[in-house]
mmCIF file of C-alpha atoms and ligand atoms in Angstrom:
data_model
loop_
_atom_site.group_PDB
_atom_site.id
_atom_site.type_symbol
_atom_site.label_atom_id
_atom_site.label_comp_id
_atom_site.label_asym_id
_atom_site.label_seq_id
_atom_site.Cartn_x
_atom_site.Cartn_y
_atom_site.Cartn_z
ATOM 1 C CA MET A 1 58.800 111.761 91.700
ATOM 2 C CA ALA A 2 58.931 107.928 91.589
ATOM 3 C CA GLU A 3 61.945 106.331 93.509
ATOM 4 C CA LEU A 4 65.022 105.854 91.457
ATOM 5 C CA ARG A 5 64.938 102.330 91.574
ATOM 6 C CA GLU A 6 61.229 102.278 89.956
ATOM 7 C CA GLN A 7 62.712 104.387 87.482
ATOM 8 C CA VAL A 8 65.074 101.918 86.396
ATOM 9 C CA GLN A 9 62.550 99.180 86.575
ATOM 10 C CA ARG A 10 60.181 101.073 84.231
ATOM 11 C CA LYS A 11 62.869 101.732 81.861
ATOM 12 C CA PHE A 12 64.411 98.354 81.576
ATOM 13 C CA GLY A 13 61.822 96.087 82.552
ATOM 14 C CA ASP A 14 62.949 92.601 82.433
ATOM 15 C CA ALA A 15 66.719 93.480 82.786
ATOM 16 C CA VAL A 16 65.897 94.334 86.452
ATOM 17 C CA LEU A 17 65.244 91.215 88.375
ATOM 18 C CA THR A 18 64.073 92.790 91.368
ATOM 19 C CA THR A 19 64.622 95.914 93.586
ATOM 20 C CA HIS A 20 64.376 96.868 97.210
ATOM 21 C CA ALA A 21 64.918 99.855 99.505
ATOM 22 C CA GLU A 22 66.117 99.766 103.189
ATOM 23 C CA HIS A 23 66.321 102.741 105.324
ATOM 24 C CA GLY A 24 66.478 104.936 102.207
ATOM 25 C CA ASP A 25 69.110 102.898 100.443
ATOM 26 C CA GLN A 26 67.914 101.786 97.125
ATOM 27 C CA THR A 27 69.050 98.758 95.503
ATOM 28 C CA VAL A 28 68.383 97.220 92.084
ATOM 29 C CA ILE A 29 69.479 93.941 90.852
ATOM 30 C CA ILE A 30 69.733 93.608 87.304
ATOM 31 C CA ARG A 31 70.628 90.744 84.742
ATOM 32 C CA LYS A 32 74.394 90.531 83.554
ATOM 33 C CA ASP A 33 73.853 91.012 79.944
ATOM 34 C CA ALA A 34 72.262 94.351 80.606
ATOM 35 C CA VAL A 35 74.941 95.925 82.741
ATOM 36 C CA LEU A 36 76.663 98.277 80.154
ATOM 37 C CA GLU A 37 73.141 99.424 78.991
ATOM 38 C CA VAL A 38 71.599 100.032 82.164
ATOM 39 C CA MET A 39 74.957 101.552 83.712
ATOM 40 C CA ARG A 40 75.299 103.926 80.646
ATOM 41 C CA TRP A 41 71.756 104.968 80.884
ATOM 42 C CA MET A 42 72.146 105.836 84.579
ATOM 43 C CA ARG A 43 75.245 107.893 84.101
ATOM 44 C CA ASP A 44 73.647 109.962 81.154
ATOM 45 C CA GLU A 45 69.800 110.349 81.962
ATOM 46 C CA PRO A 46 69.203 113.759 83.370
ATOM 47 C CA SER A 47 67.109 112.688 86.274
ATOM 48 C CA MET A 48 70.017 110.093 87.230
ATOM 49 C CA LEU A 49 73.289 111.519 86.319
ATOM 50 C CA PHE A 50 75.030 109.099 88.409
ATOM 51 C CA ASN A 51 78.529 110.609 87.555
ATOM 52 C CA PHE A 52 80.578 108.997 90.531
ATOM 53 C CA MET A 53 81.015 105.201 90.758
ATOM 54 C CA MET A 54 81.998 105.077 94.325
ATOM 55 C CA ASP A 55 82.655 101.478 94.988
ATOM 56 C CA LEU A 56 82.863 98.169 92.888
ATOM 57 C CA THR A 57 83.045 94.906 94.769
ATOM 58 C CA ALA A 58 81.810 91.348 94.933
ATOM 59 C CA VAL A 59 80.431 88.915 97.421
ATOM 60 C CA ASP A 60 80.602 85.177 97.169
ATOM 61 C CA TYR A 61 77.258 83.293 98.199
ATOM 62 C CA LYS A 62 78.720 79.803 97.790
ATOM 63 C CA GLY A 63 76.326 77.647 99.722
ATOM 64 C CA ILE A 64 73.787 80.228 100.423
ATOM 65 C CA LYS A 65 72.460 80.918 96.852
ATOM 66 C CA PRO A 66 72.318 78.642 93.931
ATOM 67 C CA PRO A 67 75.302 78.088 91.680
ATOM 68 C CA VAL A 68 73.846 80.544 88.898
ATOM 69 C CA TRP A 69 73.801 83.103 91.545
ATOM 70 C CA ARG A 70 77.070 82.329 93.411
ATOM 71 C CA PHE A 71 78.602 85.800 92.933
ATOM 72 C CA GLU A 72 77.123 89.149 93.146
ATOM 73 C CA VAL A 73 78.998 92.037 91.759
ATOM 74 C CA VAL A 74 78.023 95.192 93.568
ATOM 75 C CA TYR A 75 78.134 98.935 92.251
ATOM 76 C CA HIS A 76 77.634 101.819 94.508
ATOM 77 C CA LEU A 77 76.836 104.982 92.330
ATOM 78 C CA TYR A 78 76.450 108.402 93.487
ATOM 79 C CA SER A 79 75.281 111.547 91.651
ATOM 80 C CA LEU A 80 77.278 114.780 92.455
ATOM 81 C CA LYS A 81 74.743 116.828 90.819
ATOM 82 C CA HIS A 82 71.720 115.200 92.582
ATOM 83 C CA ASN A 83 72.984 114.321 95.671
ATOM 84 C CA HIS A 84 71.402 110.709 95.470
ATOM 85 C CA ARG A 85 72.747 107.248 95.389
ATOM 86 C CA ILE A 86 71.920 103.742 94.325
ATOM 87 C CA ARG A 87 73.295 100.278 94.712
ATOM 88 C CA VAL A 88 73.202 97.938 91.795
ATOM 89 C CA LYS A 89 73.741 94.229 92.203
ATOM 90 C CA VAL A 90 74.491 91.863 89.476
ATOM 91 C CA PRO A 91 74.416 87.965 89.962
ATOM 92 C CA VAL A 92 77.101 85.989 88.260
ATOM 93 C CA ALA A 93 77.265 82.409 87.882
ATOM 94 C CA ASP A 94 79.728 79.878 89.457
ATOM 95 C CA ASP A 95 81.435 78.466 86.291
ATOM 96 C CA SER A 96 84.119 80.611 84.990
ATOM 97 C CA PRO A 97 82.608 83.722 86.336
ATOM 98 C CA SER A 98 82.541 86.866 83.948
ATOM 99 C CA ILE A 99 80.934 90.128 83.409
ATOM 100 C CA ASP A 100 81.304 93.079 81.195
ATOM 101 C CA SER A 101 83.655 95.797 82.361
ATOM 102 C CA ILE A 102 82.286 99.119 83.016
ATOM 103 C CA VAL A 103 85.538 101.073 82.521
ATOM 104 C CA SER A 104 84.477 102.402 79.310
ATOM 105 C CA ILE A 105 81.748 104.256 81.495
ATOM 106 C CA TRP A 106 83.534 105.128 84.465
ATOM 107 C CA LYS A 107 87.401 105.037 84.085
ATOM 108 C CA GLY A 108 87.580 104.776 87.930
ATOM 109 C CA ALA A 109 86.316 101.384 87.745
ATOM 110 C CA ASP A 110 89.639 100.111 86.407
ATOM 111 C CA TRP A 111 91.309 99.288 89.854
ATOM 112 C CA PHE A 112 88.173 98.082 91.204
ATOM 113 C CA GLU A 113 87.657 95.621 88.721
ATOM 114 C CA ARG A 114 91.148 94.482 89.053
ATOM 115 C CA GLU A 115 90.658 94.003 92.660
ATOM 116 C CA VAL A 116 87.410 91.850 92.066
ATOM 117 C CA TRP A 117 89.371 89.808 89.864
ATOM 118 C CA ASP A 118 92.143 89.395 92.119
ATOM 119 C CA MET A 119 90.050 88.323 95.212
ATOM 120 C CA TYR A 120 87.090 86.696 93.576
ATOM 121 C CA GLY A 121 88.392 85.569 90.105
ATOM 122 C CA ILE A 122 85.349 87.347 88.174
ATOM 123 C CA ALA A 123 86.751 88.117 84.921
ATOM 124 C CA PHE A 124 85.797 91.635 83.606
ATOM 125 C CA LYS A 125 85.285 91.389 79.667
ATOM 126 C CA GLY A 126 86.870 94.411 77.947
ATOM 127 C CA HIS A 127 89.017 95.467 80.789
ATOM 128 C CA PRO A 128 92.072 97.269 79.260
ATOM 129 C CA ASN A 129 94.550 95.782 81.811
ATOM 130 C CA LEU A 130 92.961 92.823 83.931
ATOM 131 C CA LYS A 131 95.699 91.425 86.033
ATOM 132 C CA ARG A 132 96.086 91.116 89.762
ATOM 133 C CA ILE A 133 96.625 94.360 91.636
ATOM 134 C CA LEU A 134 97.137 93.403 95.408
ATOM 135 C CA LEU A 135 98.503 89.957 95.115
ATOM 136 C CA TYR A 136 101.626 88.879 93.231
ATOM 137 C CA GLU A 137 101.514 87.198 89.672
ATOM 138 C CA GLU A 138 102.447 83.709 91.395
ATOM 139 C CA PHE A 139 99.638 83.581 93.634
ATOM 140 C CA GLU A 140 97.331 80.729 92.763
ATOM 141 C CA GLY A 141 93.710 80.983 93.230
ATOM 142 C CA HIS A 142 91.391 83.832 94.520
ATOM 143 C CA PRO A 143 91.654 84.075 98.397
ATOM 144 C CA LEU A 144 88.190 85.666 99.165
ATOM 145 C CA ARG A 145 86.267 82.980 97.581
ATOM 146 C CA LYS A 146 84.533 80.930 100.107
ATOM 147 C CA ASP A 147 86.231 77.621 98.870
ATOM 148 C CA TYR A 148 89.909 79.099 99.192
ATOM 149 C CA PRO A 149 91.388 76.927 101.814
ATOM 150 C CA ILE A 150 91.623 79.053 104.911
ATOM 151 C CA LYS A 151 94.829 77.664 105.723
ATOM 152 C CA LYS A 152 96.439 77.769 102.423
ATOM 153 C CA ARG A 153 99.449 79.919 102.352
ATOM 154 C CA GLN A 154 101.858 80.744 99.272
ATOM 155 C CA PRO A 155 104.712 82.730 100.634
ATOM 156 C CA LEU A 156 107.431 84.258 98.293
ATOM 157 C CA ILE A 157 110.105 83.695 100.867
ATOM 158 C CA GLY A 158 110.684 81.542 103.591
ATOM 159 C CA PRO A 159 108.732 78.544 105.087
ATOM 160 C CA ASP A 160 105.227 77.606 104.232
ATOM 161 C CA ASN A 161 103.914 78.975 107.734
ATOM 162 C CA MET B 1 131.597 90.110 138.858
ATOM 163 C CA GLY B 2 134.988 88.554 139.612
ATOM 164 C CA VAL B 3 136.599 90.039 136.610
ATOM 165 C CA GLU B 4 135.193 93.559 137.503
ATOM 166 C CA MET B 5 136.267 93.334 141.136
ATOM 167 C CA GLU B 6 140.005 92.402 139.837
ATOM 168 C CA GLU B 7 139.760 95.264 137.341
ATOM 169 C CA GLN B 8 138.850 97.616 140.181
ATOM 170 C CA ASN B 9 141.448 96.444 142.566
ATOM 171 C CA LEU B 10 144.025 96.765 139.816
ATOM 172 C CA GLU B 11 142.905 100.250 138.910
ATOM 173 C CA ALA B 12 143.119 101.259 142.520
ATOM 174 C CA ALA B 13 146.640 99.919 142.907
ATOM 175 C CA LEU B 14 147.595 101.939 140.061
ATOM 176 C CA GLY B 15 146.408 105.126 141.750
ATOM 177 C CA ASP B 16 143.142 105.487 139.540
ATOM 178 C CA SER B 17 145.215 107.017 136.838
ATOM 179 C CA VAL B 18 144.207 103.998 134.153
ATOM 180 C CA ILE B 19 141.090 102.242 133.266
ATOM 181 C CA LEU B 20 140.995 98.609 132.652
ATOM 182 C CA THR B 21 138.130 97.106 130.540
ATOM 183 C CA GLN B 22 137.792 94.822 127.620
ATOM 184 C CA LEU B 23 137.560 95.615 124.163
ATOM 185 C CA ASP B 24 134.237 94.055 123.617
ATOM 186 C CA LYS B 25 132.890 96.025 126.424
ATOM 187 C CA VAL B 26 133.877 99.405 125.286
ATOM 188 C CA ILE B 27 132.940 98.469 121.655
ATOM 189 C CA GLY B 28 129.559 97.605 122.890
ATOM 190 C CA TRP B 29 129.111 100.597 125.149
ATOM 191 C CA GLY B 30 129.802 102.669 121.855
ATOM 192 C CA ARG B 31 127.255 100.852 119.870
ATOM 193 C CA LYS B 32 124.445 100.944 122.136
ATOM 194 C CA TYR B 33 124.278 104.447 122.484
ATOM 195 C CA SER B 34 124.578 105.090 118.698
ATOM 196 C CA PHE B 35 121.934 103.029 116.995
ATOM 197 C CA PHE B 36 120.983 104.257 113.617
ATOM 198 C CA LEU B 37 117.513 103.046 112.756
ATOM 199 C CA TYR B 38 116.131 101.835 109.456
ATOM 200 C CA PRO B 39 112.399 102.273 109.896
ATOM 201 C CA PHE B 40 110.625 99.709 107.555
ATOM 202 C CA ILE B 41 107.045 101.068 108.270
ATOM 203 C CA THR B 42 104.050 99.351 106.638
ATOM 204 C CA ALA B 43 100.864 99.806 108.732
ATOM 205 C CA CYS B 44 99.131 101.387 111.827
ATOM 206 C CA CYS B 45 102.040 100.856 114.171
ATOM 207 C CA GLY B 46 103.964 103.465 112.174
ATOM 208 C CA MET B 47 101.712 105.866 113.977
ATOM 209 C CA GLU B 48 103.049 104.768 117.312
ATOM 210 C CA PHE B 49 106.770 104.943 115.730
ATOM 211 C CA MET B 50 106.190 108.575 114.971
ATOM 212 C CA SER B 51 105.062 109.182 118.535
ATOM 213 C CA VAL B 52 108.002 107.373 119.971
ATOM 214 C CA ALA B 53 110.645 109.135 117.464
ATOM 215 C CA GLY B 54 108.901 112.572 118.041
ATOM 216 C CA PRO B 55 109.667 115.125 120.691
ATOM 217 C CA ARG B 56 107.401 114.061 123.486
ATOM 218 C CA TYR B 57 108.636 110.503 123.877
ATOM 219 C CA ASP B 58 112.111 111.352 122.307
ATOM 220 C CA LEU B 59 113.905 108.275 121.199
ATOM 221 C CA ASP B 60 117.004 110.707 120.941
ATOM 222 C CA ARG B 61 117.379 109.991 124.662
ATOM 223 C CA PHE B 62 118.726 106.767 123.826
ATOM 224 C CA GLY B 63 120.850 107.827 121.060
ATOM 225 C CA ALA B 64 118.632 106.170 118.672
ATOM 226 C CA ALA B 65 117.093 109.015 116.950
ATOM 227 C CA LEU B 66 118.556 109.303 113.760
ATOM 228 C CA PRO B 67 116.729 107.352 111.054
ATOM 229 C CA ARG B 68 118.769 106.395 108.000
ATOM 230 C CA PHE B 69 116.831 106.003 104.628
ATOM 231 C CA SER B 70 119.377 103.803 103.232
ATOM 232 C CA PRO B 71 119.889 100.396 104.878
ATOM 233 C CA ARG B 72 123.658 100.756 104.288
ATOM 234 C CA GLN B 73 123.957 103.258 106.801
ATOM 235 C CA ALA B 74 121.594 101.621 109.431
ATOM 236 C CA ASP B 75 122.391 99.222 112.454
ATOM 237 C CA ILE B 76 118.833 98.556 113.546
ATOM 238 C CA LEU B 77 116.199 97.350 111.287
ATOM 239 C CA PHE B 78 112.748 98.897 112.992
ATOM 240 C CA VAL B 79 110.168 96.633 111.371
ATOM 241 C CA VAL B 80 106.916 98.246 112.050
ATOM 242 C CA GLY B 81 103.525 97.060 110.792
ATOM 243 C CA THR B 82 101.880 94.203 109.118
ATOM 244 C CA ILE B 83 104.334 92.372 106.576
ATOM 245 C CA SER B 84 102.533 90.604 103.898
ATOM 246 C CA HIS B 85 104.089 87.908 101.854
ATOM 247 C CA LYS B 86 104.265 90.196 98.905
ATOM 248 C CA GLN B 87 106.692 92.580 100.781
ATOM 249 C CA ALA B 88 108.550 89.813 102.541
ATOM 250 C CA PRO B 89 111.284 89.545 99.886
ATOM 251 C CA ILE B 90 111.845 93.383 99.963
ATOM 252 C CA LEU B 91 112.245 93.177 103.688
ATOM 253 C CA VAL B 92 114.950 90.407 103.378
ATOM 254 C CA LYS B 93 116.633 92.506 100.913
ATOM 255 C CA VAL B 94 116.753 95.335 103.058
ATOM 256 C CA TYR B 95 118.304 93.236 106.056
ATOM 257 C CA ASN B 96 120.843 91.700 103.653
ATOM 258 C CA GLN B 97 121.847 95.236 102.350
ATOM 259 C CA MET B 98 122.540 96.272 106.106
ATOM 260 C CA ALA B 99 126.235 96.390 107.110
ATOM 261 C CA GLU B 100 127.192 94.293 110.272
ATOM 262 C CA PRO B 101 126.767 94.490 112.976
ATOM 263 C CA LYS B 102 122.950 94.798 112.803
ATOM 264 C CA TRP B 103 119.882 94.076 114.857
ATOM 265 C CA VAL B 104 116.382 93.559 114.078
ATOM 266 C CA PHE B 105 113.517 95.152 116.231
ATOM 267 C CA ALA B 106 110.146 93.524 115.999
ATOM 268 C CA PHE B 107 107.699 96.255 116.383
ATOM 269 C CA GLY B 108 104.108 95.511 117.243
ATOM 270 C CA ALA B 109 101.887 92.047 117.201
ATOM 271 C CA CYS B 110 101.943 91.816 113.388
ATOM 272 C CA VAL B 111 105.650 91.638 113.102
ATOM 273 C CA CYS B 112 106.222 89.442 116.104
ATOM 274 C CA SER B 113 103.362 86.636 115.050
ATOM 275 C CA GLY B 114 101.310 88.003 112.235
ATOM 276 C CA GLY B 115 98.990 89.523 115.132
ATOM 277 C CA MET B 116 95.278 89.281 114.184
ATOM 278 C CA TYR B 117 96.274 88.497 110.569
ATOM 279 C CA ASN B 118 96.270 84.617 110.341
ATOM 280 C CA ASN B 119 95.398 84.544 106.683
ATOM 281 C CA TYR B 120 96.627 83.970 103.091
ATOM 282 C CA SER B 121 98.391 87.389 102.884
ATOM 283 C CA THR B 122 100.449 87.947 106.122
ATOM 284 C CA VAL B 123 103.516 86.533 107.320
ATOM 285 C CA GLN B 124 103.272 84.837 110.571
ATOM 286 C CA GLY B 125 106.157 86.669 112.397
ATOM 287 C CA ILE B 126 109.054 87.839 110.781
ATOM 288 C CA ASP B 127 111.201 85.814 112.720
ATOM 289 C CA THR B 128 110.179 82.928 110.073
ATOM 290 C CA ILE B 129 112.449 84.902 107.659
ATOM 291 C CA LEU B 130 114.966 86.837 109.705
ATOM 292 C CA PRO B 131 116.834 86.528 113.011
ATOM 293 C CA VAL B 132 114.968 88.923 115.399
ATOM 294 C CA ASP B 133 116.698 90.394 118.411
ATOM 295 C CA ILE B 134 113.998 92.042 120.342
ATOM 296 C CA TYR B 135 110.227 91.592 120.263
ATOM 297 C CA VAL B 136 107.683 94.330 121.267
ATOM 298 C CA PRO B 137 104.246 93.109 121.153
ATOM 299 C CA GLY B 138 101.191 95.055 121.310
ATOM 300 C CA CYS B 139 98.677 96.453 118.983
ATOM 301 C CA PRO B 140 100.333 99.021 118.689
ATOM 302 C CA PRO B 141 102.903 98.771 121.549
ATOM 303 C CA ARG B 142 102.785 101.827 123.812
ATOM 304 C CA PRO B 143 105.878 104.222 123.585
ATOM 305 C CA GLU B 144 107.085 102.935 127.127
ATOM 306 C CA MET B 145 107.162 99.396 125.785
ATOM 307 C CA VAL B 146 109.057 100.480 122.958
ATOM 308 C CA PHE B 147 111.566 102.221 125.296
ATOM 309 C CA ASP B 148 111.869 98.853 127.460
ATOM 310 C CA GLY B 149 112.455 96.881 124.375
ATOM 311 C CA LEU B 150 115.135 99.268 123.164
ATOM 312 C CA ILE B 151 116.759 99.346 126.629
ATOM 313 C CA LYS B 152 116.781 95.601 126.588
ATOM 314 C CA LEU B 153 118.339 95.717 123.303
ATOM 315 C CA GLN B 154 121.101 98.057 124.681
ATOM 316 C CA GLU B 155 121.829 95.600 127.385
ATOM 317 C CA LEU B 156 121.994 92.844 124.902
ATOM 318 C CA VAL B 157 124.351 94.907 122.588
ATOM 319 C CA GLN B 158 126.704 95.811 125.718
ATOM 320 C CA ASN B 159 126.855 92.120 126.558
ATOM 321 C CA GLU B 160 127.655 90.796 123.144
ATOM 322 C CA ARG B 161 130.875 89.203 122.074
ATOM 323 C CA SER B 162 132.545 90.221 118.745
ATOM 324 C CA SER B 163 132.504 86.659 117.901
ATOM 325 C CA LYS B 164 128.803 86.913 117.038
ATOM 326 C CA TRP B 165 129.623 88.930 114.039
ATOM 327 C CA PRO B 166 129.214 88.630 111.264
ATOM 328 C CA ARG B 167 125.721 87.029 111.217
ATOM 329 C CA GLY B 168 125.706 86.631 107.529
ATOM 330 C CA LYS B 169 122.692 86.854 104.941
ATOM 331 C CA ALA B 170 119.164 85.871 105.935
ATOM 332 C CA ALA B 171 118.546 81.989 105.738
ATOM 333 C CA TYR B 172 115.893 82.205 102.665
ATOM 334 C CA GLU B 173 116.180 83.362 99.237
ATOM 335 C CA PRO B 174 113.240 84.564 97.520
ATOM 336 C CA ARG B 175 111.402 81.701 95.504
ATOM 337 C CA VAL B 176 111.025 83.645 92.365
ATOM 338 C CA LYS B 177 113.531 86.178 91.034
ATOM 339 C CA ARG B 178 112.439 89.462 89.727
HETATM 340 S S1 SF4 C 201 100.229 95.432 115.450
HETATM 341 FE FE1 SF4 C 201 98.322 96.356 115.511
HETATM 342 S S2 SF4 C 201 98.673 98.474 115.372
HETATM 343 FE FE2 SF4 C 201 100.610 97.237 114.757
HETATM 344 S S3 SF4 C 201 100.606 97.069 112.486
HETATM 345 FE FE3 SF4 C 201 99.657 95.387 113.419
HETATM 346 S S4 SF4 C 201 97.463 95.785 113.390
HETATM 347 FE FE4 SF4 C 201 98.574 97.638 113.177
#
């Protein structure tokens, strides 16, 4: 049987930018506008059946990749049925970054997306409750962005140490 | 020493049937062996606190075994583990709710200085927001260090003057009211 990444590529063609595999870990990189379609298919397609969204996070490649590819949202999916897994990456552009929420596909993505919003400021369109999850509402900016000043402190009490 | 010699001479002159001392000393002696802790535990150091409090290292030997889960019943605020900026107002609130006299025990590198977290989220030492009486560094500190700290705190309490109290509220108010 063809590798999972090849199956995804065959099915979605242009929506898949590239794929690679390293030490048995398969990765597909897909276009942002195809997220919902690809994810839903990967959950429901009998040969995929990724019923477990294990992890959702993001990476800031500021200064390493071009502005249209500044962020990558990274999904790790696992199939309890087939015992296989795949990594999906989605490039997100620099200016007011946003992407479709996958909460409608996997409910468990809810808090992960809130965390990515909190730390990277990537907005998830269609998320039912997109607000900060770890930091406080008064916090300004998104601290895991590479351009967050490394010494900037925003205490709720006490001096600006 | 001079005062103590005099006390001893006087006691001897009275046939050792009376004990002379100072009120502060008696009170300090009583306090130092009956600490009630409020464990404010947030992170990995909590594991070492459990070890200290458990039967092997046995904090009870120092009269400090009884954790109170209301700050109003506690004398020592044991701050154990990383304190984030989000938590800091809560920590100060707990401190302000404790009845005087009260002491603050900084348990672990994070509490003393922020430890290895010099970043947007972590308070760089709780002494920036609270008065701290004892610092025990270490990541986490070994139980022996905690005992050493506790014994030093007992010495401090023994030698305190009652004029030190009350110490009053913490110096800072939260910037945002919730
Ligand atoms: S000092 Fe070390 S062990 Fe203690 S809370 Fe900080 S990181 Fe954890």
